[in-house]
Each structure stands twice: as structure tokens, then as C-alpha cells.
Amino acid sequence: KQTRAYAVMSDDNGKTWHRGADVGVDTTPGRQVWGGGEAQLVPFGGGDGLAMLIRARTLATEAGTANLDNRAGDVGHNHALTFSQDGGMTWSNSTRMAIETVYCEGSLAVARNGDLLVSSPSTGNGVRADLTVWAAKRKAPFNFTKLLTLYSSSSAYSSMLCGDLGDDVGSSCLNLFERDGSTKISLARFSYP
């Protein structure tokens, strides 16, 4: 059985909780995902809108057909995005992101202008290194482009936050991340846009 991501919500300040629907899976060849863990939610798009970043393996394909026996070897694209318009009760199908990440927890943040930012190690061989930040415009939330590399050596889990940290223009972003074989933790600050 596959692991699935979902949201658990409270409408009464934590007195009671209820579970939303499982995140669906995009089965379009080249965009498939399976599993889903270490998810992160952020408000996105106003109202009850949410975006979820999921660490998820993708399906290696042969001539457009899913090859489940080869999924553990698919190390090139390992994050997916999904969106909710009803506060997490239901989700769009998760879709593989067109960025080069590895199978490692990543972080999702929303800039002051509403754009999405993602951070994750970025190598083509599955090694956890080159902590990178990508950005996507609010109106095109699947069209990510590389913004910068925060650390070009061994790096892993990250936690990112963007907002008004006293700058006059744009957003200040903070990224707390593991580095050097997860033996050290660093805090980086950058501006966006």
C-alpha cells in the first residue's frame, strides 16, 4: 500500500480534530508520483487556499508506462505539489515538480508578493548536496526557476520562512538547514524578489 499525504485540521482551537481527504496522484506519464511524506503546508492564493509540498518518489517510466519495480532508483525528481481551495478538506492531484531535487525533505514558503519558494538539495544522482531555492510566480505555481544555491556542499533538511523582516522592498527569507553530513545547522538570509 502506498503512503498518502493529507491534512488534519481543527476548527475549535485544537479541542477536536478531523482528517481531510488523501492527496490524489497525477498519473500523467512523466509527472507521476507515489507515496508522500514529510509534507509542508502554506497558505496560498487567499481565502481557504493552501499549497502542500510533498517529499515523494516518482515513477520511472518505460515508453510512458509506469515501472513500479524501478521506482527506488528514480532519484532525479522527488518532490510534488498539490493545492486545496477548501482549507485542506480536498486536494488536487499531486504533480511532480519540474526541478532537480533529491529524495529529502524540502521546504515551502510564500513570499510577501504571493510567489511560492521551495528549498531542497539539488543533485542529479540522489546525493544530498547543493541546497537550492526555486521560485514560482503566484499565477504560475508549477513553473519554478532556480533562484539561488544557499550551500554548495553536503546539505539536507531545510526549513524556510519568508515575510516582512524589516526590509523596505520584497520579502526577507530565512532558511535553517542541515549541512556537512547533518553535523551542523546554518541559518541563511536572502531577499526575494
Short mmCIF file of C-alpha atoms in Angstrom, two decimals:
data_model
loop_
_atom_site.label_atom_id
_atom_site.label_comp_id
_atom_site.label_asym_id
_atom_site.label_seq_id
_atom_site.Cartn_x
_atom_site.Cartn_y
_atom_site.Cartn_z
CA LYS A 1 0.00 0.00 0.00
CA GLN A 2 1.24 3.47 -0.85
CA THR A 3 1.76 6.21 1.70
CA ARG A 4 -0.51 9.21 1.17
CA ALA A 5 -0.39 12.79 2.42
CA TYR A 6 -3.41 14.53 3.93
CA ALA A 7 -4.20 17.39 6.32
CA VAL A 8 -5.57 17.14 9.87
CA MET A 9 -7.49 20.23 10.93
CA SER A 10 -9.13 21.83 13.94
CA ASP A 11 -11.84 24.48 13.74
CA ASP A 12 -12.09 24.97 17.51
CA ASN A 13 -8.54 25.85 18.61
CA GLY A 14 -7.48 22.22 18.96
CA LYS A 15 -10.35 20.82 21.04
CA THR A 16 -11.35 18.45 18.24
CA TRP A 17 -9.62 17.38 15.03
CA HIS A 18 -10.75 15.94 11.70
CA ARG A 19 -8.92 14.42 8.77
CA GLY A 20 -9.17 15.70 5.22
CA ALA A 21 -9.12 13.58 2.07
CA ASP A 22 -5.96 11.91 0.81
CA VAL A 23 -3.95 13.86 -1.73
CA GLY A 24 -4.60 12.41 -5.18
CA VAL A 25 -1.92 11.22 -7.59
CA ASP A 26 -1.21 12.59 -11.05
CA THR A 27 -0.83 9.58 -13.38
CA THR A 28 0.16 11.59 -16.47
CA PRO A 29 3.29 9.96 -17.97
CA GLY A 30 6.34 11.92 -16.89
CA ARG A 31 4.55 13.55 -13.95
CA GLN A 32 3.62 10.53 -11.82
CA VAL A 33 4.28 10.36 -8.10
CA TRP A 34 3.85 7.67 -5.50
CA GLY A 35 3.93 7.82 -1.77
CA GLY A 36 4.10 11.07 0.06
CA GLY A 37 5.68 12.08 3.32
CA GLU A 38 7.29 14.96 5.16
CA ALA A 39 4.68 17.32 3.75
CA GLN A 40 4.55 21.04 4.46
CA LEU A 41 1.53 23.35 4.12
CA VAL A 42 1.43 27.08 3.49
CA PRO A 43 -1.45 29.49 2.87
CA PHE A 44 -1.64 30.16 -0.86
CA GLY A 45 -3.98 32.09 -3.13
CA GLY A 46 -6.13 33.74 -0.45
CA GLY A 47 -9.23 32.59 1.38
CA ASP A 48 -9.05 28.92 2.33
CA GLY A 49 -6.32 28.22 -0.25
CA LEU A 50 -3.35 26.06 0.70
CA ALA A 51 -0.32 24.64 -1.08
CA MET A 52 1.41 21.44 0.04
CA LEU A 53 4.96 20.35 -0.78
CA ILE A 54 5.43 16.59 -0.53
CA ARG A 55 8.59 14.52 -0.47
CA ALA A 56 7.50 11.84 -2.88
CA ARG A 57 9.24 9.37 -5.10
CA THR A 58 8.28 9.48 -8.74
CA LEU A 59 7.67 6.66 -11.12
CA ALA A 60 10.40 5.76 -13.56
CA THR A 61 8.80 5.09 -16.93
CA GLU A 62 9.49 2.94 -19.92
CA ALA A 63 7.80 4.16 -23.09
CA GLY A 64 5.30 6.11 -20.98
CA THR A 65 4.32 3.14 -18.79
CA ALA A 66 4.91 3.20 -15.04
CA ASN A 67 7.64 0.82 -13.91
CA LEU A 68 6.98 0.21 -10.21
CA ASP A 69 9.95 -2.16 -9.93
CA ASN A 70 12.35 0.70 -10.78
CA ARG A 71 10.85 3.44 -8.57
CA ALA A 72 13.54 3.30 -5.85
CA GLY A 73 16.16 4.04 -8.49
CA ASP A 74 14.40 7.18 -9.71
CA VAL A 75 16.47 9.84 -7.94
CA GLY A 76 16.08 12.80 -10.28
CA HIS A 77 12.71 14.33 -9.29
CA ASN A 78 11.45 13.74 -5.82
CA HIS A 79 9.03 16.46 -4.79
CA ALA A 80 5.41 17.08 -5.69
CA LEU A 81 2.93 19.93 -5.21
CA THR A 82 -0.78 19.87 -4.54
CA PHE A 83 -3.33 22.61 -3.84
CA SER A 84 -6.52 22.92 -1.81
CA GLN A 85 -9.21 25.57 -2.12
CA ASP A 86 -11.21 24.43 0.93
CA GLY A 87 -8.76 24.60 3.81
CA GLY A 88 -7.34 21.12 3.28
CA MET A 89 -10.54 19.08 3.11
CA THR A 90 -9.79 18.12 -0.51
CA TRP A 91 -6.67 18.38 -2.68
CA SER A 92 -5.77 18.49 -6.33
CA ASN A 93 -3.76 15.56 -7.66
CA SER A 94 -0.14 15.85 -6.58
CA THR A 95 2.10 16.61 -9.53
CA ARG A 96 5.81 16.01 -9.86
CA MET A 97 7.75 19.26 -9.87
CA ALA A 98 9.96 20.05 -12.86
CA ILE A 99 13.01 20.81 -10.71
CA GLU A 100 16.03 18.66 -9.93
CA THR A 101 15.75 17.60 -6.29
CA VAL A 102 16.65 14.50 -4.31
CA TYR A 103 14.64 12.25 -2.01
CA CYS A 104 14.94 14.51 1.03
CA GLU A 105 12.58 16.73 2.98
CA GLY A 106 12.24 20.15 1.40
CA SER A 107 10.68 23.41 2.50
CA LEU A 108 7.91 25.57 1.05
CA ALA A 109 7.35 29.27 1.76
CA VAL A 110 5.23 32.09 0.38
CA ALA A 111 6.90 35.43 -0.38
CA ARG A 112 5.22 38.70 0.52
CA ASN A 113 4.05 39.10 -3.11
CA GLY A 114 2.36 35.66 -3.07
CA ASP A 115 5.00 33.75 -5.06
CA LEU A 116 6.00 30.24 -3.94
CA LEU A 117 9.56 29.35 -2.92
CA VAL A 118 10.93 25.82 -2.49
CA SER A 119 14.26 24.77 -0.98
CA SER A 120 15.86 21.33 -1.25
CA PRO A 121 19.16 19.66 -2.02
CA SER A 122 19.66 19.54 -5.79
CA THR A 123 21.79 16.91 -7.50
CA GLY A 124 21.05 14.55 -10.35
CA ASN A 125 22.41 11.48 -8.57
CA GLY A 126 20.46 11.34 -5.29
CA VAL A 127 23.28 12.75 -3.15
CA ARG A 128 22.07 15.29 -0.58
CA ALA A 129 24.06 18.40 -1.54
CA ASP A 130 23.72 21.83 -3.17
CA LEU A 131 20.86 23.31 -1.10
CA THR A 132 18.94 25.30 -3.72
CA VAL A 133 15.96 27.67 -3.71
CA TRP A 134 13.49 27.83 -6.62
CA ALA A 135 10.70 30.38 -7.16
CA ALA A 136 7.37 30.27 -8.99
CA LYS A 137 5.06 33.19 -9.67
CA ARG A 138 1.73 33.10 -7.89
CA LYS A 139 -0.15 32.93 -11.20
CA ALA A 140 2.00 30.02 -12.48
CA PRO A 141 2.68 27.93 -9.35
CA PHE A 142 4.14 24.96 -11.24
CA ASN A 143 6.65 26.97 -13.28
CA PHE A 144 9.67 27.04 -10.94
CA THR A 145 13.02 28.57 -11.86
CA LYS A 146 16.26 28.38 -9.92
CA LEU A 147 16.73 31.40 -7.69
CA LEU A 148 20.00 30.63 -5.87
CA THR A 149 22.14 27.98 -4.24
CA LEU A 150 22.41 28.58 -0.49
CA TYR A 151 25.08 25.97 0.20
CA SER A 152 27.08 24.10 -2.45
CA SER A 153 28.25 21.13 -0.38
CA SER A 154 26.63 18.42 1.75
CA SER A 155 23.17 19.65 2.83
CA ALA A 156 19.87 18.05 3.75
CA TYR A 157 16.68 19.10 5.56
CA SER A 158 15.67 22.75 5.48
CA SER A 159 13.02 24.99 6.98
CA MET A 160 12.25 28.27 5.20
CA LEU A 161 10.19 31.31 6.18
CA CYS A 162 9.59 34.49 4.19
CA GLY A 163 7.96 37.71 5.22
CA ASP A 164 8.48 41.29 6.26
CA LEU A 165 11.61 41.23 8.39
CA GLY A 166 12.17 44.99 8.27
CA ASP A 167 13.25 45.30 4.62
CA ASP A 168 11.83 48.14 2.56
CA VAL A 169 11.25 46.10 -0.61
CA GLY A 170 10.23 42.49 -1.24
CA SER A 171 10.45 39.71 1.30
CA SER A 172 13.26 38.67 3.56
CA CYS A 173 13.58 34.92 3.73
CA LEU A 174 15.28 32.80 6.36
CA ASN A 175 16.38 29.24 5.70
CA LEU A 176 17.55 26.98 8.53
CA PHE A 177 19.28 23.91 7.08
CA GLU A 178 21.43 20.89 7.88
CA ARG A 179 24.89 20.76 6.34
CA ASP A 180 28.17 18.83 6.37
CA GLY A 181 26.68 15.36 6.78
CA SER A 182 23.93 16.75 9.05
CA THR A 183 26.53 17.54 11.73
CA LYS A 184 25.92 21.30 11.59
CA ILE A 185 22.95 23.63 11.24
CA SER A 186 23.17 27.00 9.50
CA LEU A 187 20.83 29.94 9.05
CA ALA A 188 20.88 31.81 5.75
CA ARG A 189 19.03 35.03 4.91
CA PHE A 190 18.19 36.25 1.41
CA SER A 191 15.82 38.71 -0.24
CA TYR A 192 13.09 37.92 -2.75
CA PRO A 193 12.39 39.15 -5.37
#
